mmCIF file of C-alpha atoms in Angstrom:
data_model
loop_
_atom_site.group_PDB
_atom_site.id
_atom_site.type_symbol
_atom_site.label_atom_id
_atom_site.label_comp_id
_atom_site.label_asym_id
_atom_site.label_seq_id
_atom_site.Cartn_x
_atom_site.Cartn_y
_atom_site.Cartn_z
ATOM 1 C CA ILE A 190 -1.423 -60.320 -35.680
ATOM 2 C CA SER A 191 0.623 -57.266 -35.871
ATOM 3 C CA PHE A 192 -0.203 -53.893 -33.840
ATOM 4 C CA ASN A 193 0.643 -50.355 -34.754
ATOM 5 C CA TYR A 194 0.727 -47.017 -33.417
ATOM 6 C CA GLU A 195 1.708 -43.791 -34.494
ATOM 7 C CA TYR A 196 1.921 -39.996 -33.032
ATOM 8 C CA THR A 197 2.641 -36.962 -34.855
ATOM 9 C CA ARG A 198 2.876 -33.973 -33.503
ATOM 10 C CA THR A 199 3.562 -30.387 -34.893
ATOM 11 C CA VAL A 200 3.882 -27.453 -33.007
ATOM 12 C CA PRO A 201 3.057 -23.877 -34.293
ATOM 13 C CA ILE A 202 5.166 -22.250 -36.781
ATOM 14 C CA THR A 203 6.997 -25.830 -37.965
ATOM 15 C CA PHE A 204 6.369 -25.088 -41.709
ATOM 16 C CA GLN A 205 6.213 -21.481 -42.027
ATOM 17 C CA HIS A 206 9.208 -19.410 -42.969
ATOM 18 C CA ASP A 207 9.444 -15.539 -44.401
ATOM 19 C CA VAL A 208 11.248 -16.504 -47.226
ATOM 20 C CA VAL A 209 9.377 -17.931 -49.488
ATOM 21 C CA THR A 210 12.334 -20.214 -50.486
ATOM 22 C CA THR A 211 12.791 -21.837 -47.140
ATOM 23 C CA THR A 212 9.072 -22.946 -46.333
ATOM 24 C CA TYR A 213 8.245 -26.709 -46.282
ATOM 25 C CA ALA A 214 5.819 -26.089 -50.108
ATOM 26 C CA SER A 215 6.553 -26.134 -53.894
ATOM 27 C CA ASN A 216 4.110 -23.745 -56.500
ATOM 28 C CA SER A 217 2.267 -23.234 -52.833
ATOM 29 C CA TYR A 218 1.337 -26.571 -52.304
ATOM 30 C CA ASN A 219 2.498 -27.873 -48.157
ATOM 31 C CA LEU A 220 5.760 -31.027 -48.581
ATOM 32 C CA GLY A 221 5.131 -31.208 -44.901
ATOM 33 C CA HIS A 222 2.550 -32.904 -42.635
ATOM 34 C CA TYR A 223 -0.726 -33.047 -44.585
ATOM 35 C CA LEU A 224 -2.045 -31.350 -41.270
ATOM 36 C CA ARG A 225 0.393 -28.538 -40.878
ATOM 37 C CA ASP A 226 1.309 -26.391 -38.034
ATOM 38 C CA ASN A 227 -0.338 -26.975 -34.250
ATOM 39 C CA ALA A 228 -1.615 -30.182 -35.014
ATOM 40 C CA TYR A 229 -1.270 -33.646 -33.473
ATOM 41 C CA GLU A 230 -2.557 -36.838 -35.032
ATOM 42 C CA HIS A 231 -3.038 -41.003 -33.162
ATOM 43 C CA PHE A 232 -2.702 -43.397 -35.783
ATOM 44 C CA MET A 233 -3.985 -47.198 -34.510
ATOM 45 C CA SER A 234 -3.988 -50.108 -35.853
ATOM 46 C CA VAL A 235 -4.187 -54.403 -35.879
ATOM 47 C CA SER A 236 -4.044 -56.909 -38.241
ATOM 48 C CA PHE A 237 -4.937 -60.380 -38.303
ATOM 49 C CA LYS A 238 -4.788 -62.857 -41.250
ATOM 50 C CA PRO A 239 -6.554 -66.262 -40.349
ATOM 51 C CA ILE A 240 -5.523 -67.788 -43.332
ATOM 52 C CA PRO A 241 -2.284 -67.334 -45.512
ATOM 53 C CA ASN A 242 -4.330 -64.991 -48.336
ATOM 54 C CA LEU A 243 -7.062 -63.156 -46.614
ATOM 55 C CA GLN A 244 -6.348 -59.920 -44.182
ATOM 56 C CA LEU A 245 -8.620 -58.002 -41.909
ATOM 57 C CA THR A 246 -7.675 -54.902 -40.878
ATOM 58 C CA ALA A 247 -9.159 -52.654 -38.102
ATOM 59 C CA ASP A 248 -7.931 -49.085 -37.379
ATOM 60 C CA TYR A 249 -8.817 -45.773 -35.341
ATOM 61 C CA ILE A 250 -7.531 -42.627 -36.148
ATOM 62 C CA LEU A 251 -7.389 -39.140 -33.947
ATOM 63 C CA ALA A 252 -6.568 -36.373 -35.243
ATOM 64 C CA ALA A 253 -7.221 -32.335 -33.639
ATOM 65 C CA LYS A 254 -5.376 -28.862 -35.425
ATOM 66 C CA GLY A 255 -5.306 -25.676 -33.076
ATOM 67 C CA GLU A 256 -5.170 -22.017 -34.245
ATOM 68 C CA GLU A 257 -3.219 -21.132 -37.654
ATOM 69 C CA TYR A 258 -0.760 -18.378 -36.019
ATOM 70 C CA GLY A 259 1.302 -16.528 -39.054
ATOM 71 C CA TYR A 260 5.012 -15.965 -39.148
ATOM 72 C CA ILE A 261 6.686 -13.013 -37.356
ATOM 73 C CA ARG A 262 10.758 -12.730 -37.398
ATOM 74 C CA THR A 263 11.392 -12.269 -34.146
ATOM 75 C CA SER A 264 13.440 -14.527 -31.855
ATOM 76 C CA THR A 265 10.564 -15.639 -29.239
ATOM 77 C CA ASP A 266 8.124 -16.258 -32.029
ATOM 78 C CA LEU A 267 8.408 -20.209 -32.206
ATOM 79 C CA THR A 268 8.225 -20.610 -27.897
ATOM 80 C CA ARG A 269 5.521 -18.013 -27.584
ATOM 81 C CA HIS A 270 2.251 -19.611 -29.326
ATOM 82 C CA PRO A 271 0.694 -22.714 -27.000
ATOM 83 C CA PHE A 272 0.261 -25.888 -28.720
ATOM 84 C CA ILE A 273 -3.268 -26.445 -28.933
ATOM 85 C CA ASP A 274 -4.632 -24.095 -26.827
ATOM 86 C CA GLU A 275 -8.038 -24.533 -28.150
ATOM 87 C CA GLU A 276 -9.262 -27.091 -31.208
ATOM 88 C CA LYS A 277 -10.135 -25.644 -34.041
ATOM 89 C CA TRP A 278 -10.749 -29.032 -36.003
ATOM 90 C CA LEU A 279 -11.225 -32.840 -34.880
ATOM 91 C CA TYR A 280 -11.834 -35.537 -36.635
ATOM 92 C CA ASN A 281 -11.813 -39.150 -35.520
ATOM 93 C CA ALA A 282 -11.982 -42.106 -37.586
ATOM 94 C CA PHE A 283 -12.009 -46.138 -37.040
ATOM 95 C CA ASN A 284 -12.167 -48.512 -40.163
ATOM 96 C CA LEU A 285 -12.621 -51.534 -40.790
ATOM 97 C CA ASP A 286 -10.660 -53.290 -43.785
ATOM 98 C CA LEU A 287 -10.205 -56.448 -45.714
ATOM 99 C CA VAL A 288 -8.482 -58.123 -48.615
ATOM 100 C CA TYR A 289 -8.701 -61.208 -49.779
ATOM 101 C CA GLN A 290 -5.857 -62.853 -52.757
ATOM 102 C CA PRO A 291 -7.693 -65.531 -54.602
ATOM 103 C CA ILE A 292 -4.760 -66.111 -57.185
ATOM 104 C CA SER A 293 -0.986 -64.446 -57.250
ATOM 105 C CA GLY A 294 -1.656 -60.703 -58.620
ATOM 106 C CA LEU A 295 -5.418 -60.409 -57.984
ATOM 107 C CA TYR A 296 -7.007 -58.808 -54.914
ATOM 108 C CA LEU A 297 -10.074 -58.168 -53.616
ATOM 109 C CA PHE A 298 -10.828 -55.746 -51.010
ATOM 110 C CA THR A 299 -13.798 -53.623 -49.001
ATOM 111 C CA GLY A 300 -14.090 -51.968 -45.925
ATOM 112 C CA VAL A 301 -16.215 -49.498 -43.846
ATOM 113 C CA SER A 302 -15.140 -46.308 -42.174
ATOM 114 C CA LEU A 303 -17.220 -44.527 -39.687
ATOM 115 C CA SER A 304 -15.966 -40.900 -39.104
ATOM 116 C CA GLU A 305 -17.039 -37.676 -37.611
ATOM 117 C CA ALA A 306 -15.262 -34.494 -38.334
ATOM 118 C CA SER A 307 -16.211 -30.974 -36.758
ATOM 119 C CA GLY A 308 -15.185 -28.003 -35.125
ATOM 120 C CA GLU A 309 -15.022 -24.318 -35.877
ATOM 121 C CA ASP A 310 -12.635 -24.627 -38.850
ATOM 122 C CA LEU A 311 -14.390 -27.731 -40.195
ATOM 123 C CA THR A 312 -15.110 -25.710 -43.725
ATOM 124 C CA SER A 313 -11.415 -25.465 -44.266
ATOM 125 C CA TYR A 314 -10.234 -29.378 -43.874
ATOM 126 C CA THR A 315 -13.123 -31.103 -44.226
ATOM 127 C CA PRO A 316 -14.757 -31.706 -47.992
ATOM 128 C CA SER A 317 -18.242 -31.309 -47.370
ATOM 129 C CA PHE A 318 -19.133 -34.421 -47.924
ATOM 130 C CA PHE A 319 -17.161 -35.709 -45.172
ATOM 131 C CA ARG A 320 -18.401 -33.100 -42.649
ATOM 132 C CA GLY A 321 -19.969 -34.613 -39.511
ATOM 133 C CA LYS A 322 -21.012 -38.206 -38.528
ATOM 134 C CA GLN A 323 -20.053 -40.285 -42.038
ATOM 135 C CA THR A 324 -20.568 -43.819 -42.735
ATOM 136 C CA THR A 325 -18.477 -44.685 -45.990
ATOM 137 C CA PHE A 326 -18.336 -48.226 -47.808
ATOM 138 C CA ASN A 327 -15.738 -49.645 -50.391
ATOM 139 C CA PHE A 328 -14.597 -52.311 -52.318
ATOM 140 C CA GLY A 329 -13.287 -53.474 -55.687
ATOM 141 C CA PHE A 330 -9.800 -55.395 -57.151
ATOM 142 C CA ASN A 331 -6.385 -55.027 -57.754
ATOM 143 C CA LEU A 332 -4.845 -57.401 -60.747
ATOM 144 C CA GLY A 333 -0.800 -57.408 -61.763
ATOM 145 C CA PHE A 334 0.193 -55.042 -58.459
#
């Protein structure tokens, strides 16, 4: 059995700068945390291997995003914005996954995810087919890697 907990907190203005070459971006693609500034994420999981070639994993994700603030070069800019004064986007998901390795190099997997995305900025951070309450099933295999 293994347990895992991760917490990420990104304060306002962390990945922004008025000099383009000093931002956390390349070709306008964010290289920082996927939620960018003013956000947090909790990730918790538990994995169990009842037999050597079978793994069951359950995990829970809670993420939220606050107001997007523009960068203004002043000495107080980094401290004047509150951390998530109001949640503009909220996401939580519970995932249950099963992976079985019948022979070396072959993995069979299946899983289910119960998720909910909501908030004022829902259209900015969530594709339309993942908005609101969703149940997603997946299955497949990996061969040779």
